[in-house]
Each structure stands twice: as C-alpha cells, then as structure tokens.
C-alpha positions as CSV (number, residue, x, y, z in Angstrom):
1,X,97.4,1.3,-25.3
2,X,95.7,-2.1,-25.5
3,X,97.5,-5.3,-24.4
4,X,98.8,-7.5,-27.2
5,X,96.0,-10.0,-26.6
6,X,93.3,-7.5,-27.4
7,X,92.7,-6.6,-31.1
8,X,93.6,-3.1,-32.3
9,X,90.5,-2.5,-34.3
10,X,87.2,-1.3,-32.8
11,X,85.2,-4.1,-34.3
12,X,87.9,-6.6,-33.2
13,X,87.8,-5.3,-29.6
14,X,84.0,-5.4,-29.5
15,X,84.0,-9.0,-30.8
16,X,86.7,-10.0,-28.3
17,X,84.8,-9.0,-25.2
18,X,81.4,-10.0,-26.5
19,X,82.6,-13.5,-27.1
20,X,84.1,-13.8,-23.6
21,X,81.7,-12.1,-21.3
22,X,79.4,-15.2,-20.8
23,X,82.2,-17.6,-20.0
24,X,83.9,-15.1,-17.8
25,X,80.7,-14.5,-15.9
26,X,80.0,-18.2,-15.5
27,X,83.6,-19.0,-14.4
28,X,84.4,-15.7,-12.6
29,X,85.9,-17.4,-9.5
30,X,87.9,-19.8,-11.5
31,X,89.7,-17.1,-13.5
32,X,90.3,-14.7,-10.6
33,X,87.3,-12.4,-11.2
34,X,84.2,-11.5,-9.2
35,X,80.7,-11.2,-10.5
36,X,80.7,-7.4,-9.9
37,X,83.5,-7.1,-12.4
38,X,81.9,-9.1,-15.1
39,X,78.6,-7.3,-14.5
40,X,80.4,-4.0,-15.0
41,X,82.1,-5.3,-18.2
42,X,78.8,-6.5,-19.5
43,X,77.3,-3.1,-19.0
44,X,80.2,-1.4,-20.8
45,X,80.0,-4.0,-23.7
46,X,76.3,-3.1,-24.2
47,X,77.1,0.6,-24.2
48,X,80.0,0.0,-26.7
49,X,77.8,-2.1,-29.0
50,X,75.1,0.5,-29.0
51,X,77.5,3.3,-29.8
52,X,79.3,1.3,-32.4
53,X,76.1,0.3,-34.2
54,X,74.9,3.9,-34.1
55,X,78.2,5.1,-35.6
56,X,78.0,2.5,-38.4
57,X,74.5,3.5,-39.2
58,X,75.5,7.2,-39.2
59,X,78.3,6.4,-41.6
60,X,75.9,4.7,-44.0
61,X,73.5,7.6,-43.6
62,X,76.3,10.1,-44.1
63,X,77.4,8.3,-47.3
64,X,73.9,8.4,-48.6
65,X,73.6,12.1,-47.7
66,X,76.9,12.9,-49.4
67,X,75.8,11.0,-52.5
68,X,72.5,13.0,-52.6
69,X,74.4,16.2,-52.0
70,X,76.8,15.6,-54.9
71,X,74.0,14.7,-57.2
72,X,72.1,17.8,-56.3
73,X,75.1,20.1,-56.7
74,X,76.0,18.5,-60.0
75,X,72.5,19.0,-61.4
76,X,72.5,22.6,-60.1
77,X,75.9,23.4,-61.6
78,X,75.1,21.8,-65.0
79,X,71.9,23.7,-65.4
80,X,73.3,27.0,-64.0
81,X,76.2,26.7,-66.4
82,X,73.8,26.6,-69.3
83,X,72.2,29.8,-68.0
84,X,75.6,31.5,-67.7
85,X,76.3,30.6,-71.3
86,X,72.9,32.0,-72.3
87,X,73.7,35.2,-70.4
88,X,77.1,35.5,-72.2
89,X,75.5,34.9,-75.5
90,X,72.9,37.6,-74.8
91,X,75.6,40.0,-73.8
92,X,77.5,39.3,-77.0
93,X,74.4,39.6,-79.1
94,X,73.4,43.0,-77.6
95,X,76.9,44.3,-77.2
96,X,76.0,45.6,-73.7
97,X,78.7,45.2,-71.1
98,X,76.1,46.0,-68.4
99,X,74.7,42.5,-68.9
100,X,77.7,41.1,-67.1
101,X,77.5,43.6,-64.3
102,X,73.8,43.0,-63.8
103,X,74.2,39.2,-63.8
104,X,77.3,39.5,-61.5
105,X,79.3,37.5,-64.0
106,X,82.9,38.4,-65.1
107,X,83.1,39.4,-68.7
108,X,85.2,37.1,-70.9
109,X,88.9,38.0,-70.9
110,X,90.8,38.7,-74.1
111,X,93.0,35.8,-74.9
112,X,96.7,36.4,-74.0
113,X,98.4,36.9,-77.3
114,X,101.2,34.5,-78.2
115,X,104.3,36.6,-78.8
116,X,106.3,36.3,-82.0
117,X,108.9,33.5,-82.0
118,X,112.3,35.0,-82.2
119,X,114.8,34.2,-85.0
120,X,118.2,32.7,-84.3
121,X,121.2,31.2,-86.0
122,X,121.3,33.6,-88.9
123,X,123.7,32.4,-91.6
124,X,124.3,33.1,-95.3
125,X,125.6,31.4,-98.4
126,X,126.5,32.7,-101.9
127,X,124.3,31.3,-104.6
128,X,125.4,30.3,-108.1
129,X,123.8,33.4,-109.5
130,X,125.8,35.7,-107.2
131,X,123.0,36.5,-104.8
132,X,123.2,36.1,-101.1
133,X,120.9,33.6,-99.5
134,X,120.2,34.2,-95.8
135,X,118.6,31.5,-93.6
136,X,117.7,31.5,-89.9
137,X,115.9,29.3,-87.4
138,X,112.4,30.2,-86.3
139,X,108.8,29.0,-86.0
140,X,105.9,29.9,-88.4
141,X,103.1,27.9,-86.8
142,X,102.3,30.7,-84.3
143,X,101.7,33.2,-87.1
144,X,105.1,34.7,-86.9
145,X,106.8,36.4,-89.9
146,X,110.3,37.8,-90.1
147,X,111.8,41.2,-91.0
148,X,115.2,41.0,-92.7
149,X,117.3,44.1,-92.1
150,X,120.5,45.2,-93.9
151,X,123.1,47.8,-93.0
152,X,125.9,49.1,-95.3
153,X,129.2,50.8,-94.3
154,X,130.2,54.2,-95.5
155,X,133.6,55.1,-97.0
156,X,135.0,55.8,-93.5
157,X,134.1,52.2,-92.5
158,X,131.2,53.3,-90.2
159,X,128.1,51.2,-90.1
160,X,124.9,52.9,-91.3
161,X,121.5,52.4,-89.8
162,X,119.7,49.1,-90.5
163,X,116.9,49.2,-93.0
164,X,114.2,46.6,-93.6
165,X,114.6,45.0,-97.0
166,X,112.1,42.1,-96.8
167,X,109.1,40.9,-94.8
168,X,109.3,37.1,-95.0
169,X,106.7,34.5,-94.2
170,X,109.4,31.9,-94.2
171,X,112.9,31.1,-92.8
172,X,115.1,32.2,-95.7
173,X,115.5,35.1,-98.2
174,X,117.7,35.6,-101.2
175,X,119.1,39.2,-101.4
176,X,119.7,39.9,-105.0
177,X,119.7,43.7,-104.6
178,X,123.2,44.2,-103.4
179,X,124.8,47.2,-105.2
180,X,127.9,46.6,-107.3
181,X,131.0,47.7,-105.5
182,X,129.7,46.9,-102.0
183,X,132.4,46.2,-99.5
184,X,130.8,44.9,-96.3
185,X,127.2,44.4,-95.1
186,X,125.5,43.6,-91.8
187,X,122.3,41.6,-91.7
188,X,119.9,40.9,-88.8
189,X,116.5,39.4,-88.5
190,X,113.5,40.4,-86.2
191,X,110.4,38.3,-85.6
192,X,107.0,40.0,-86.2
193,X,103.5,39.1,-85.2
194,X,100.7,41.6,-85.2
195,X,102.2,44.8,-84.0
196,X,104.9,43.1,-81.8
197,X,108.5,42.5,-82.8
198,X,111.3,40.8,-81.0
199,X,114.9,41.9,-80.5
200,X,117.0,41.2,-83.6
201,X,119.4,38.4,-84.0
202,X,123.1,39.2,-83.4
203,X,124.1,40.8,-86.7
204,X,126.2,38.8,-89.1
205,X,129.0,40.4,-91.1
206,X,129.5,39.7,-94.8
207,X,132.7,40.8,-96.5
208,X,132.7,41.2,-100.2
209,X,135.7,40.9,-102.5
210,X,136.0,42.0,-106.1
211,X,133.0,41.5,-108.2
212,X,130.6,41.4,-105.3
213,X,131.8,37.9,-104.2
214,X,131.1,37.2,-100.5
215,X,134.1,36.0,-98.6
216,X,134.6,34.2,-95.4
217,X,132.1,32.8,-93.0
218,X,129.3,34.4,-91.1
219,X,130.5,36.2,-88.0
220,X,128.8,38.2,-85.3
221,X,129.4,41.9,-85.6
222,X,131.4,43.5,-82.9
C-alpha cells in the first residue's frame, strides 16, 4: 500500500518520482538521504518509465489490432452469410436435403405452430325471436376458430353426448335449431386451429320453461 503522499495511479506515481529525483539528488544530505539511494531510485524510475511507455504503446497497438480484427471478422461474416443464404436457396430450389449435410449447415426448422386460443366466459341470452344467442371470449387474430357443442338430456334426466352444432369464425352464435319441447341443454365451446383443439369451456346449463323459453342465468354444469 502506498503512503498517502504518493498518488494511487500509475501515471501519478511515475510523475511524482520523476519530478523529485533531481532535487532529491542535489539535496540528498539536507533531506536525510545519501547519493546511493537517489541513484538507486533514479535507476528504478528509468525502468518504470520504459515499462510504462511500452505498456501504453502496447495498448494502442492492441486497440488497433482489435479494430482490424473486428473489421475483418465483420467482413467475413457478412459475405459468408450471403453464401449461406445462397446455399439455402439452392437447397430449396433443388428440394435436396443432402445440400445441407454437404454444406454442414442445419436445415431450416419448421416454425413452432401457435396453438389455438381457448374460449372462456361462455354465456347466453334469449333473443326476441326466441333463439338462444351464445357468446364467449377468445381471440381470432391467431387464426383460431371455435366449435360450439350442444348436449340434450334424455327423459331420465341423463345428459347425452355433446355434438358439434357450429364451426364459428367469431365469438358468438345464435342457436335457432332447438327442438320444441326441449327441457334442458348444455353448451360448451372448443377452440380450433389446424388440426388442434383445446379443452372445452366449462359447460353452461340452460333450463327451458314452457314454449321453449330459456329461464334463469348461465350456470356451470355439475
């Protein structure tokens, strides 16, 4: 650790002793030193100056070398990337997968398909014409469409299998095909995209009164 009087930086330390070596030598006896000590310090100052200047020059040289290196690497990569694109285009044109293997280039990966966006918050309302309008939350921007499914109950009150009644490119559907005399119905919605479907929404239960009038609010089936 250097005494507080001496600067902490390398350049400061060098300047400190270089600016003092001459007066210390000329007045050695007056400041408690001997000539042999100032001579030894002078020798060490010269060695430190030479090493410091060499290091500074090396830093400048290294910076220049790094700049040259980066420029060369950039030029190589830019041109090489163009060749890679040419190879990929040739492989696509010829339809030969061996082109990639010969060029030691990975073939392009198929894009990860975006799954269908699931439906939620399925509700219904009775229209003035007596039909049942069902709406749900979803998202159409990803190419998702929706399958509306309906299930009736038999005379014993047992729910029958769900059947698809509509494929909808929207977020609502009006069911006007409810048979007269229907008691209760379950509805659910699945999202569809490509060949993939999501799990359906929780079914909602619609209870009909006389004259096929829907009664009550939407409720999740037990």
